[in-house]
């Protein structure tokens, strides 16, 4: 069974409620129609009657719950809750109302905070910052989280590497230039995400332009230090580095360049040294390798909140909704 089909089956086995705040985008409704038709998750779409009608024409979203913040009976409760959360930061009740009614992502986060939804998918027409800022202000980080980061699930067709072509790439969407401690935290979170979603043991490679000391540079030193920290912090996972990408994935090259590594040639979780490398890497694999790319998925928030690439298709949104629903089963 293909990865996304397995995810959909998991989502169906214990249905969760996912909130979609981007009622101003047609792709939201195209994805919603498919999710509802396949009975993958329950959906709440936030928007006015006019927004919903204009963008859902010809699509069957009759099973979705549509919530208009301007008329919904619990809106006042959400506004009061938001004010209580942020009053120490100087927020007034008037500002709380203006923010929630003017930005559906804030409204969605308050719904999850108050227990009226299990997760959120946004970002098709909003920046990552506009998706994450409300999440961190309202839902906040999960207990024990050292860093909120992002990952992509990459599904590469006809690929012998990784877990039958399935990989987790981190961080490709959020942390710009992680220091060694942050890079180690990304490795640990990405390993846990792989195990949760793929159901197999993660094999984690911290990537570099160097393999096991083949080059000397401050950038290499950062990855070496991160690897040491990650091994100490997450002994339950197979983690190694620094490794070049081919040494991480290809058994023969891994055996040649890092013969004593328990990761080289077997990696299914690839940790990039910075956001430039991660973002470039996933897009090259997506476009040249014709891979499915699901994300950027967020890790470290108390409830699942997942970002979308603004270039995403409705099919991409379906996949991210299904993954969000599975994440919600364990949050």
mmCIF file of C-alpha atoms in Angstrom:
data_model
loop_
_atom_site.group_PDB
_atom_site.id
_atom_site.type_symbol
_atom_site.label_atom_id
_atom_site.label_comp_id
_atom_site.label_asym_id
_atom_site.label_seq_id
_atom_site.Cartn_x
_atom_site.Cartn_y
_atom_site.Cartn_z
ATOM 1 C CA UNK A 1 0.000 0.000 0.000
ATOM 2 C CA UNK A 2 1.285 3.472 -0.885
ATOM 3 C CA UNK A 3 2.346 5.734 2.001
ATOM 4 C CA UNK A 4 -0.523 8.191 1.654
ATOM 5 C CA UNK A 5 -3.056 5.344 1.403
ATOM 6 C CA UNK A 6 -1.718 3.939 4.680
ATOM 7 C CA UNK A 7 -2.027 7.388 6.273
ATOM 8 C CA UNK A 8 -5.615 7.713 5.057
ATOM 9 C CA UNK A 9 -6.446 4.279 6.477
ATOM 10 C CA UNK A 10 -4.947 5.277 9.852
ATOM 11 C CA UNK A 11 -6.929 8.520 9.811
ATOM 12 C CA UNK A 12 -10.178 6.684 9.082
ATOM 13 C CA UNK A 13 -9.598 4.241 11.948
ATOM 14 C CA UNK A 14 -9.946 7.005 14.560
ATOM 15 C CA UNK A 15 -11.459 10.063 12.921
ATOM 16 C CA UNK A 16 -10.400 13.490 14.104
ATOM 17 C CA UNK A 17 -11.633 17.005 13.376
ATOM 18 C CA UNK A 18 -9.342 19.193 11.280
ATOM 19 C CA UNK A 19 -9.976 22.931 10.908
ATOM 20 C CA UNK A 20 -9.417 24.708 7.589
ATOM 21 C CA UNK A 21 -9.256 28.512 7.981
ATOM 22 C CA UNK A 22 -8.541 29.386 4.332
ATOM 23 C CA UNK A 23 -12.067 29.669 2.967
ATOM 24 C CA UNK A 24 -10.808 32.336 0.574
ATOM 25 C CA UNK A 25 -8.989 29.707 -1.535
ATOM 26 C CA UNK A 26 -10.658 27.300 -3.966
ATOM 27 C CA UNK A 27 -8.033 24.611 -3.290
ATOM 28 C CA UNK A 28 -9.282 24.341 0.298
ATOM 29 C CA UNK A 29 -12.720 23.284 -0.920
ATOM 30 C CA UNK A 30 -11.393 20.939 -3.593
ATOM 31 C CA UNK A 31 -9.374 19.166 -0.901
ATOM 32 C CA UNK A 32 -12.284 19.237 1.544
ATOM 33 C CA UNK A 33 -14.618 17.593 -0.974
ATOM 34 C CA UNK A 34 -12.157 14.710 -1.419
ATOM 35 C CA UNK A 35 -11.523 14.288 2.318
ATOM 36 C CA UNK A 36 -15.245 14.175 3.031
ATOM 37 C CA UNK A 37 -15.995 11.834 0.133
ATOM 38 C CA UNK A 38 -13.373 9.377 1.422
ATOM 39 C CA UNK A 39 -14.471 9.896 5.060
ATOM 40 C CA UNK A 40 -10.885 10.535 6.185
ATOM 41 C CA UNK A 41 -11.608 13.257 8.765
ATOM 42 C CA UNK A 42 -14.322 15.549 10.000
ATOM 43 C CA UNK A 43 -13.799 19.095 8.761
ATOM 44 C CA UNK A 44 -14.561 22.563 10.038
ATOM 45 C CA UNK A 45 -14.223 25.359 7.469
ATOM 46 C CA UNK A 46 -14.098 28.903 8.808
ATOM 47 C CA UNK A 47 -15.608 31.593 6.611
ATOM 48 C CA UNK A 48 -18.554 33.803 5.808
ATOM 49 C CA UNK A 49 -21.448 32.515 3.726
ATOM 50 C CA UNK A 50 -20.219 34.660 0.834
ATOM 51 C CA UNK A 51 -16.670 33.276 0.979
ATOM 52 C CA UNK A 52 -17.845 29.692 1.139
ATOM 53 C CA UNK A 53 -20.323 30.086 -1.692
ATOM 54 C CA UNK A 54 -17.874 31.887 -3.974
ATOM 55 C CA UNK A 55 -15.090 29.321 -3.606
ATOM 56 C CA UNK A 56 -16.977 26.022 -3.295
ATOM 57 C CA UNK A 57 -19.253 26.249 -6.311
ATOM 58 C CA UNK A 58 -19.818 22.847 -7.879
ATOM 59 C CA UNK A 59 -18.209 20.937 -5.010
ATOM 60 C CA UNK A 60 -19.959 18.734 -2.446
ATOM 61 C CA UNK A 61 -18.898 19.960 0.997
ATOM 62 C CA UNK A 62 -22.262 19.278 2.607
ATOM 63 C CA UNK A 63 -20.693 17.102 5.319
ATOM 64 C CA UNK A 64 -18.346 19.886 6.467
ATOM 65 C CA UNK A 65 -19.196 22.128 9.400
ATOM 66 C CA UNK A 66 -19.124 25.747 8.241
ATOM 67 C CA UNK A 67 -18.474 28.319 10.950
ATOM 68 C CA UNK A 68 -18.943 32.032 10.358
ATOM 69 C CA UNK A 69 -16.991 33.821 13.129
ATOM 70 C CA UNK A 70 -19.311 36.837 12.896
ATOM 71 C CA UNK A 71 -22.409 34.828 13.810
ATOM 72 C CA UNK A 72 -21.202 31.672 15.610
ATOM 73 C CA UNK A 73 -22.569 31.243 19.118
ATOM 74 C CA UNK A 74 -19.166 30.519 20.712
ATOM 75 C CA UNK A 75 -17.295 33.450 19.170
ATOM 76 C CA UNK A 76 -17.638 35.570 22.307
ATOM 77 C CA UNK A 77 -16.197 32.716 24.352
ATOM 78 C CA UNK A 78 -13.200 32.483 22.004
ATOM 79 C CA UNK A 79 -12.649 36.245 22.185
ATOM 80 C CA UNK A 80 -12.708 36.200 25.978
ATOM 81 C CA UNK A 81 -10.352 33.241 26.068
ATOM 82 C CA UNK A 82 -7.915 34.949 23.714
ATOM 83 C CA UNK A 83 -7.992 38.120 25.783
ATOM 84 C CA UNK A 84 -7.222 36.154 28.957
ATOM 85 C CA UNK A 85 -4.290 34.445 27.241
ATOM 86 C CA UNK A 86 -2.768 37.680 25.947
ATOM 87 C CA UNK A 87 -3.779 40.397 28.426
ATOM 88 C CA UNK A 88 -0.426 40.168 30.200
ATOM 89 C CA UNK A 89 1.129 41.151 26.851
ATOM 90 C CA UNK A 90 -1.042 44.275 26.759
ATOM 91 C CA UNK A 91 -3.945 43.011 24.662
ATOM 92 C CA UNK A 92 -7.334 44.649 25.195
ATOM 93 C CA UNK A 93 -10.744 42.955 24.725
ATOM 94 C CA UNK A 94 -11.283 45.143 21.643
ATOM 95 C CA UNK A 95 -8.001 44.030 20.109
ATOM 96 C CA UNK A 96 -8.826 40.407 20.847
ATOM 97 C CA UNK A 97 -12.121 40.723 19.003
ATOM 98 C CA UNK A 98 -10.553 42.530 16.052
ATOM 99 C CA UNK A 99 -7.804 39.911 15.741
ATOM 100 C CA UNK A 100 -10.073 36.859 15.895
ATOM 101 C CA UNK A 101 -12.657 38.243 13.483
ATOM 102 C CA UNK A 102 -10.015 39.583 11.105
ATOM 103 C CA UNK A 103 -7.698 36.560 10.974
ATOM 104 C CA UNK A 104 -9.269 33.118 10.702
ATOM 105 C CA UNK A 105 -6.015 31.407 11.720
ATOM 106 C CA UNK A 106 -6.249 33.019 15.157
ATOM 107 C CA UNK A 107 -9.875 31.922 15.332
ATOM 108 C CA UNK A 108 -8.930 28.353 14.380
ATOM 109 C CA UNK A 109 -6.237 28.250 17.062
ATOM 110 C CA UNK A 110 -8.742 29.342 19.707
ATOM 111 C CA UNK A 111 -11.114 26.592 18.583
ATOM 112 C CA UNK A 112 -8.372 24.003 19.099
ATOM 113 C CA UNK A 113 -7.346 25.596 22.407
ATOM 114 C CA UNK A 114 -10.935 25.328 23.644
ATOM 115 C CA UNK A 115 -11.206 21.687 22.542
ATOM 116 C CA UNK A 116 -13.472 22.248 19.526
ATOM 117 C CA UNK A 117 -11.014 20.887 16.959
ATOM 118 C CA UNK A 118 -8.035 18.516 16.896
ATOM 119 C CA UNK A 119 -5.703 20.149 14.370
ATOM 120 C CA UNK A 120 -5.318 22.861 11.742
ATOM 121 C CA UNK A 121 -4.072 22.997 8.149
ATOM 122 C CA UNK A 122 -3.290 26.408 6.664
ATOM 123 C CA UNK A 123 -0.734 28.164 4.486
ATOM 124 C CA UNK A 124 -2.048 27.765 0.918
ATOM 125 C CA UNK A 125 -2.399 31.522 0.683
ATOM 126 C CA UNK A 126 -0.635 32.681 3.857
ATOM 127 C CA UNK A 127 3.009 32.772 4.888
ATOM 128 C CA UNK A 128 4.564 30.342 7.336
ATOM 129 C CA UNK A 129 4.862 33.183 9.858
ATOM 130 C CA UNK A 130 1.136 33.901 9.601
ATOM 131 C CA UNK A 131 0.433 30.243 10.257
ATOM 132 C CA UNK A 132 2.851 29.694 13.128
ATOM 133 C CA UNK A 133 2.592 32.976 15.046
ATOM 134 C CA UNK A 134 -1.021 32.380 16.186
ATOM 135 C CA UNK A 135 -0.209 28.746 16.966
ATOM 136 C CA UNK A 136 2.659 29.633 19.279
ATOM 137 C CA UNK A 137 0.721 32.441 20.953
ATOM 138 C CA UNK A 138 -2.392 30.352 21.617
ATOM 139 C CA UNK A 139 -1.755 26.598 21.407
ATOM 140 C CA UNK A 140 1.897 26.892 22.488
ATOM 141 C CA UNK A 141 4.595 24.231 22.423
ATOM 142 C CA UNK A 142 4.245 20.616 23.489
ATOM 143 C CA UNK A 143 5.620 19.665 26.929
ATOM 144 C CA UNK A 144 9.353 19.005 26.811
ATOM 145 C CA UNK A 145 9.772 20.603 23.392
ATOM 146 C CA UNK A 146 13.126 22.295 22.859
ATOM 147 C CA UNK A 147 12.362 23.688 19.429
ATOM 148 C CA UNK A 148 9.448 23.981 17.007
ATOM 149 C CA UNK A 149 10.642 22.834 13.602
ATOM 150 C CA UNK A 150 9.278 21.607 10.289
ATOM 151 C CA UNK A 151 9.678 18.544 8.116
ATOM 152 C CA UNK A 152 8.512 17.139 4.812
ATOM 153 C CA UNK A 153 7.440 13.591 4.133
ATOM 154 C CA UNK A 154 8.944 12.776 0.746
ATOM 155 C CA UNK A 155 7.600 9.842 -1.247
ATOM 156 C CA UNK A 156 9.909 9.098 -4.181
ATOM 157 C CA UNK A 157 8.513 6.749 -6.854
ATOM 158 C CA UNK A 158 10.494 3.661 -7.898
ATOM 159 C CA UNK A 159 13.160 4.388 -5.307
ATOM 160 C CA UNK A 160 15.254 1.704 -3.623
ATOM 161 C CA UNK A 161 16.558 4.032 -0.923
ATOM 162 C CA UNK A 162 15.062 5.110 2.384
ATOM 163 C CA UNK A 163 11.982 3.171 3.477
ATOM 164 C CA UNK A 164 10.984 2.016 -0.033
ATOM 165 C CA UNK A 165 11.339 5.604 -1.227
ATOM 166 C CA UNK A 166 9.752 7.235 1.826
ATOM 167 C CA UNK A 167 11.847 9.794 3.720
ATOM 168 C CA UNK A 168 11.476 12.532 6.284
ATOM 169 C CA UNK A 169 13.472 15.678 5.430
ATOM 170 C CA UNK A 170 14.107 18.216 8.208
ATOM 171 C CA UNK A 171 14.173 21.157 8.600
ATOM 172 C CA UNK A 172 13.044 22.367 5.183
ATOM 173 C CA UNK A 173 10.596 25.057 6.164
ATOM 174 C CA UNK A 174 11.205 26.898 9.414
ATOM 175 C CA UNK A 175 14.528 27.106 11.288
ATOM 176 C CA UNK A 176 16.903 29.246 9.237
ATOM 177 C CA UNK A 177 20.355 28.409 10.562
ATOM 178 C CA UNK A 178 20.164 26.048 13.525
ATOM 179 C CA UNK A 179 23.030 25.857 15.999
ATOM 180 C CA UNK A 180 24.274 22.398 17.077
ATOM 181 C CA UNK A 181 21.736 22.088 19.913
ATOM 182 C CA UNK A 182 18.870 23.099 17.608
ATOM 183 C CA UNK A 183 20.054 20.781 14.844
ATOM 184 C CA UNK A 184 20.138 17.903 17.314
ATOM 185 C CA UNK A 185 16.593 18.743 18.439
ATOM 186 C CA UNK A 186 15.439 18.743 14.803
ATOM 187 C CA UNK A 187 17.014 15.303 14.373
ATOM 188 C CA UNK A 188 15.212 13.919 17.426
ATOM 189 C CA UNK A 189 11.837 15.391 16.490
ATOM 190 C CA UNK A 190 12.141 14.247 12.876
ATOM 191 C CA UNK A 191 12.983 10.715 13.987
ATOM 192 C CA UNK A 192 9.901 10.629 16.201
ATOM 193 C CA UNK A 193 7.740 11.998 13.368
ATOM 194 C CA UNK A 194 9.032 9.324 10.993
ATOM 195 C CA UNK A 195 8.233 6.556 13.467
ATOM 196 C CA UNK A 196 4.743 7.923 14.115
ATOM 197 C CA UNK A 197 3.774 8.416 10.479
ATOM 198 C CA UNK A 198 5.663 5.680 8.638
ATOM 199 C CA UNK A 199 5.516 3.097 11.407
ATOM 200 C CA UNK A 200 9.093 1.932 10.890
ATOM 201 C CA UNK A 201 12.331 2.575 12.752
ATOM 202 C CA UNK A 202 14.001 5.861 11.800
ATOM 203 C CA UNK A 203 17.592 5.849 10.602
ATOM 204 C CA UNK A 204 18.831 9.422 10.906
ATOM 205 C CA UNK A 205 21.678 11.032 8.967
ATOM 206 C CA UNK A 206 22.878 14.565 9.670
ATOM 207 C CA UNK A 207 23.981 15.796 6.269
ATOM 208 C CA UNK A 208 27.004 17.824 5.260
ATOM 209 C CA UNK A 209 29.354 18.332 2.321
ATOM 210 C CA UNK A 210 31.733 16.182 4.346
ATOM 211 C CA UNK A 211 31.660 12.538 5.388
ATOM 212 C CA UNK A 212 33.358 11.585 8.637
ATOM 213 C CA UNK A 213 36.037 14.262 8.549
ATOM 214 C CA UNK A 214 36.673 14.359 4.804
ATOM 215 C CA UNK A 215 36.494 18.165 4.900
ATOM 216 C CA UNK A 216 37.311 20.783 7.529
ATOM 217 C CA UNK A 217 35.090 23.847 7.975
ATOM 218 C CA UNK A 218 33.031 25.549 10.656
ATOM 219 C CA UNK A 219 29.893 24.324 8.898
ATOM 220 C CA UNK A 220 31.146 20.742 9.214
ATOM 221 C CA UNK A 221 32.049 21.251 12.867
ATOM 222 C CA UNK A 222 28.474 22.354 13.551
ATOM 223 C CA UNK A 223 27.100 19.082 12.177
ATOM 224 C CA UNK A 224 29.699 17.013 14.057
ATOM 225 C CA UNK A 225 28.726 18.705 17.331
ATOM 226 C CA UNK A 226 25.007 18.305 16.566
ATOM 227 C CA UNK A 227 25.494 14.596 15.912
ATOM 228 C CA UNK A 228 27.238 14.128 19.258
ATOM 229 C CA UNK A 229 24.409 15.930 21.090
ATOM 230 C CA UNK A 230 21.699 14.023 19.209
ATOM 231 C CA UNK A 231 23.263 10.648 20.033
ATOM 232 C CA UNK A 232 23.343 11.581 23.721
ATOM 233 C CA UNK A 233 19.835 13.077 23.803
ATOM 234 C CA UNK A 234 18.071 10.431 21.687
ATOM 235 C CA UNK A 235 19.803 7.084 22.319
ATOM 236 C CA UNK A 236 16.652 5.234 21.243
ATOM 237 C CA UNK A 237 17.259 6.220 17.611
ATOM 238 C CA UNK A 238 19.993 5.285 15.123
ATOM 239 C CA UNK A 239 21.687 8.642 14.429
ATOM 240 C CA UNK A 240 25.004 9.424 12.756
ATOM 241 C CA UNK A 241 26.903 12.118 10.878
ATOM 242 C CA UNK A 242 28.404 14.030 9.403
ATOM 243 C CA UNK A 243 27.502 12.319 6.114
ATOM 244 C CA UNK A 244 27.232 13.378 2.504
ATOM 245 C CA UNK A 245 23.824 12.627 0.996
ATOM 246 C CA UNK A 246 25.014 9.715 -1.136
ATOM 247 C CA UNK A 247 26.916 8.191 1.782
ATOM 248 C CA UNK A 248 23.761 8.462 3.869
ATOM 249 C CA UNK A 249 21.467 6.721 1.379
ATOM 250 C CA UNK A 250 23.458 4.435 -0.957
ATOM 251 C CA UNK A 251 24.711 1.229 0.709
ATOM 252 C CA UNK A 252 27.865 0.819 -1.381
ATOM 253 C CA UNK A 253 28.919 4.443 -0.928
ATOM 254 C CA UNK A 254 28.068 4.389 2.755
ATOM 255 C CA UNK A 255 30.225 1.291 3.225
ATOM 256 C CA UNK A 256 33.112 3.012 1.427
ATOM 257 C CA UNK A 257 32.918 6.448 3.063
ATOM 258 C CA UNK A 258 31.742 5.474 6.558
ATOM 259 C CA UNK A 259 32.382 1.755 7.081
ATOM 260 C CA UNK A 260 31.880 1.916 10.843
ATOM 261 C CA UNK A 261 28.549 3.756 10.729
ATOM 262 C CA UNK A 262 25.258 2.062 11.615
ATOM 263 C CA UNK A 263 23.422 4.704 9.543
ATOM 264 C CA UNK A 264 25.467 5.178 6.374
ATOM 265 C CA UNK A 265 23.751 3.687 3.341
ATOM 266 C CA UNK A 266 20.508 3.103 5.257
ATOM 267 C CA UNK A 267 19.159 6.561 6.150
ATOM 268 C CA UNK A 268 15.447 7.302 5.856
ATOM 269 C CA UNK A 269 15.522 10.571 7.845
ATOM 270 C CA UNK A 270 17.749 13.279 6.360
ATOM 271 C CA UNK A 271 18.645 16.291 8.499
ATOM 272 C CA UNK A 272 19.887 19.291 6.537
ATOM 273 C CA UNK A 273 22.437 21.701 8.049
ATOM 274 C CA UNK A 274 20.361 24.814 7.367
ATOM 275 C CA UNK A 275 17.130 26.001 5.776
ATOM 276 C CA UNK A 276 18.762 26.860 2.438
ATOM 277 C CA UNK A 277 20.002 23.303 1.978
ATOM 278 C CA UNK A 278 16.736 21.779 3.194
ATOM 279 C CA UNK A 279 14.442 23.907 1.057
ATOM 280 C CA UNK A 280 16.564 23.467 -2.064
ATOM 281 C CA UNK A 281 16.939 19.745 -1.399
ATOM 282 C CA UNK A 282 13.259 18.920 -1.031
ATOM 283 C CA UNK A 283 12.277 20.963 -4.091
ATOM 284 C CA UNK A 284 14.917 19.275 -6.252
ATOM 285 C CA UNK A 285 13.687 15.851 -5.162
ATOM 286 C CA UNK A 286 10.073 16.897 -5.666
ATOM 287 C CA UNK A 287 10.541 18.315 -9.157
ATOM 288 C CA UNK A 288 13.336 16.202 -10.636
ATOM 289 C CA UNK A 289 12.482 12.968 -8.847
ATOM 290 C CA UNK A 290 8.728 13.498 -9.288
ATOM 291 C CA UNK A 291 8.304 12.899 -5.576
ATOM 292 C CA UNK A 292 5.217 13.602 -3.518
ATOM 293 C CA UNK A 293 6.121 16.231 -0.922
ATOM 294 C CA UNK A 294 3.838 16.571 2.113
ATOM 295 C CA UNK A 295 4.530 19.607 4.245
ATOM 296 C CA UNK A 296 5.995 21.597 5.727
ATOM 297 C CA UNK A 297 4.616 19.631 8.659
ATOM 298 C CA UNK A 298 5.249 21.204 12.048
ATOM 299 C CA UNK A 299 6.616 19.359 15.063
ATOM 300 C CA UNK A 300 6.777 20.610 18.620
ATOM 301 C CA UNK A 301 3.404 22.398 18.886
ATOM 302 C CA UNK A 302 1.009 21.073 21.550
ATOM 303 C CA UNK A 303 -1.602 20.181 18.907
ATOM 304 C CA UNK A 304 -0.978 19.477 15.220
ATOM 305 C CA UNK A 305 -0.798 22.660 13.158
ATOM 306 C CA UNK A 306 0.566 22.192 9.676
ATOM 307 C CA UNK A 307 1.721 24.673 7.103
ATOM 308 C CA UNK A 308 1.279 24.378 3.353
ATOM 309 C CA UNK A 309 3.481 25.555 0.539
ATOM 310 C CA UNK A 310 1.737 28.395 -1.274
ATOM 311 C CA UNK A 311 2.407 26.474 -4.486
ATOM 312 C CA UNK A 312 0.500 23.438 -3.211
ATOM 313 C CA UNK A 313 -2.201 21.612 -5.131
ATOM 314 C CA UNK A 314 -5.524 20.412 -3.749
ATOM 315 C CA UNK A 315 -4.031 16.900 -3.740
ATOM 316 C CA UNK A 316 -1.182 18.139 -1.535
ATOM 317 C CA UNK A 317 -3.715 19.604 0.901
ATOM 318 C CA UNK A 318 -5.567 16.278 1.061
ATOM 319 C CA UNK A 319 -2.341 14.561 2.068
ATOM 320 C CA UNK A 320 -1.501 17.122 4.737
ATOM 321 C CA UNK A 321 -5.026 16.954 6.190
ATOM 322 C CA UNK A 322 -4.742 13.162 6.423
ATOM 323 C CA UNK A 323 -1.326 13.396 8.108
ATOM 324 C CA UNK A 324 -2.653 16.057 10.514
ATOM 325 C CA UNK A 325 -5.512 13.744 11.469
ATOM 326 C CA UNK A 326 -3.061 10.932 12.229
ATOM 327 C CA UNK A 327 -0.862 13.264 14.277
ATOM 328 C CA UNK A 328 -3.952 14.281 16.247
ATOM 329 C CA UNK A 329 -4.515 10.676 17.294
ATOM 330 C CA UNK A 330 -1.353 10.946 19.390
ATOM 331 C CA UNK A 331 -1.525 14.508 20.687
#
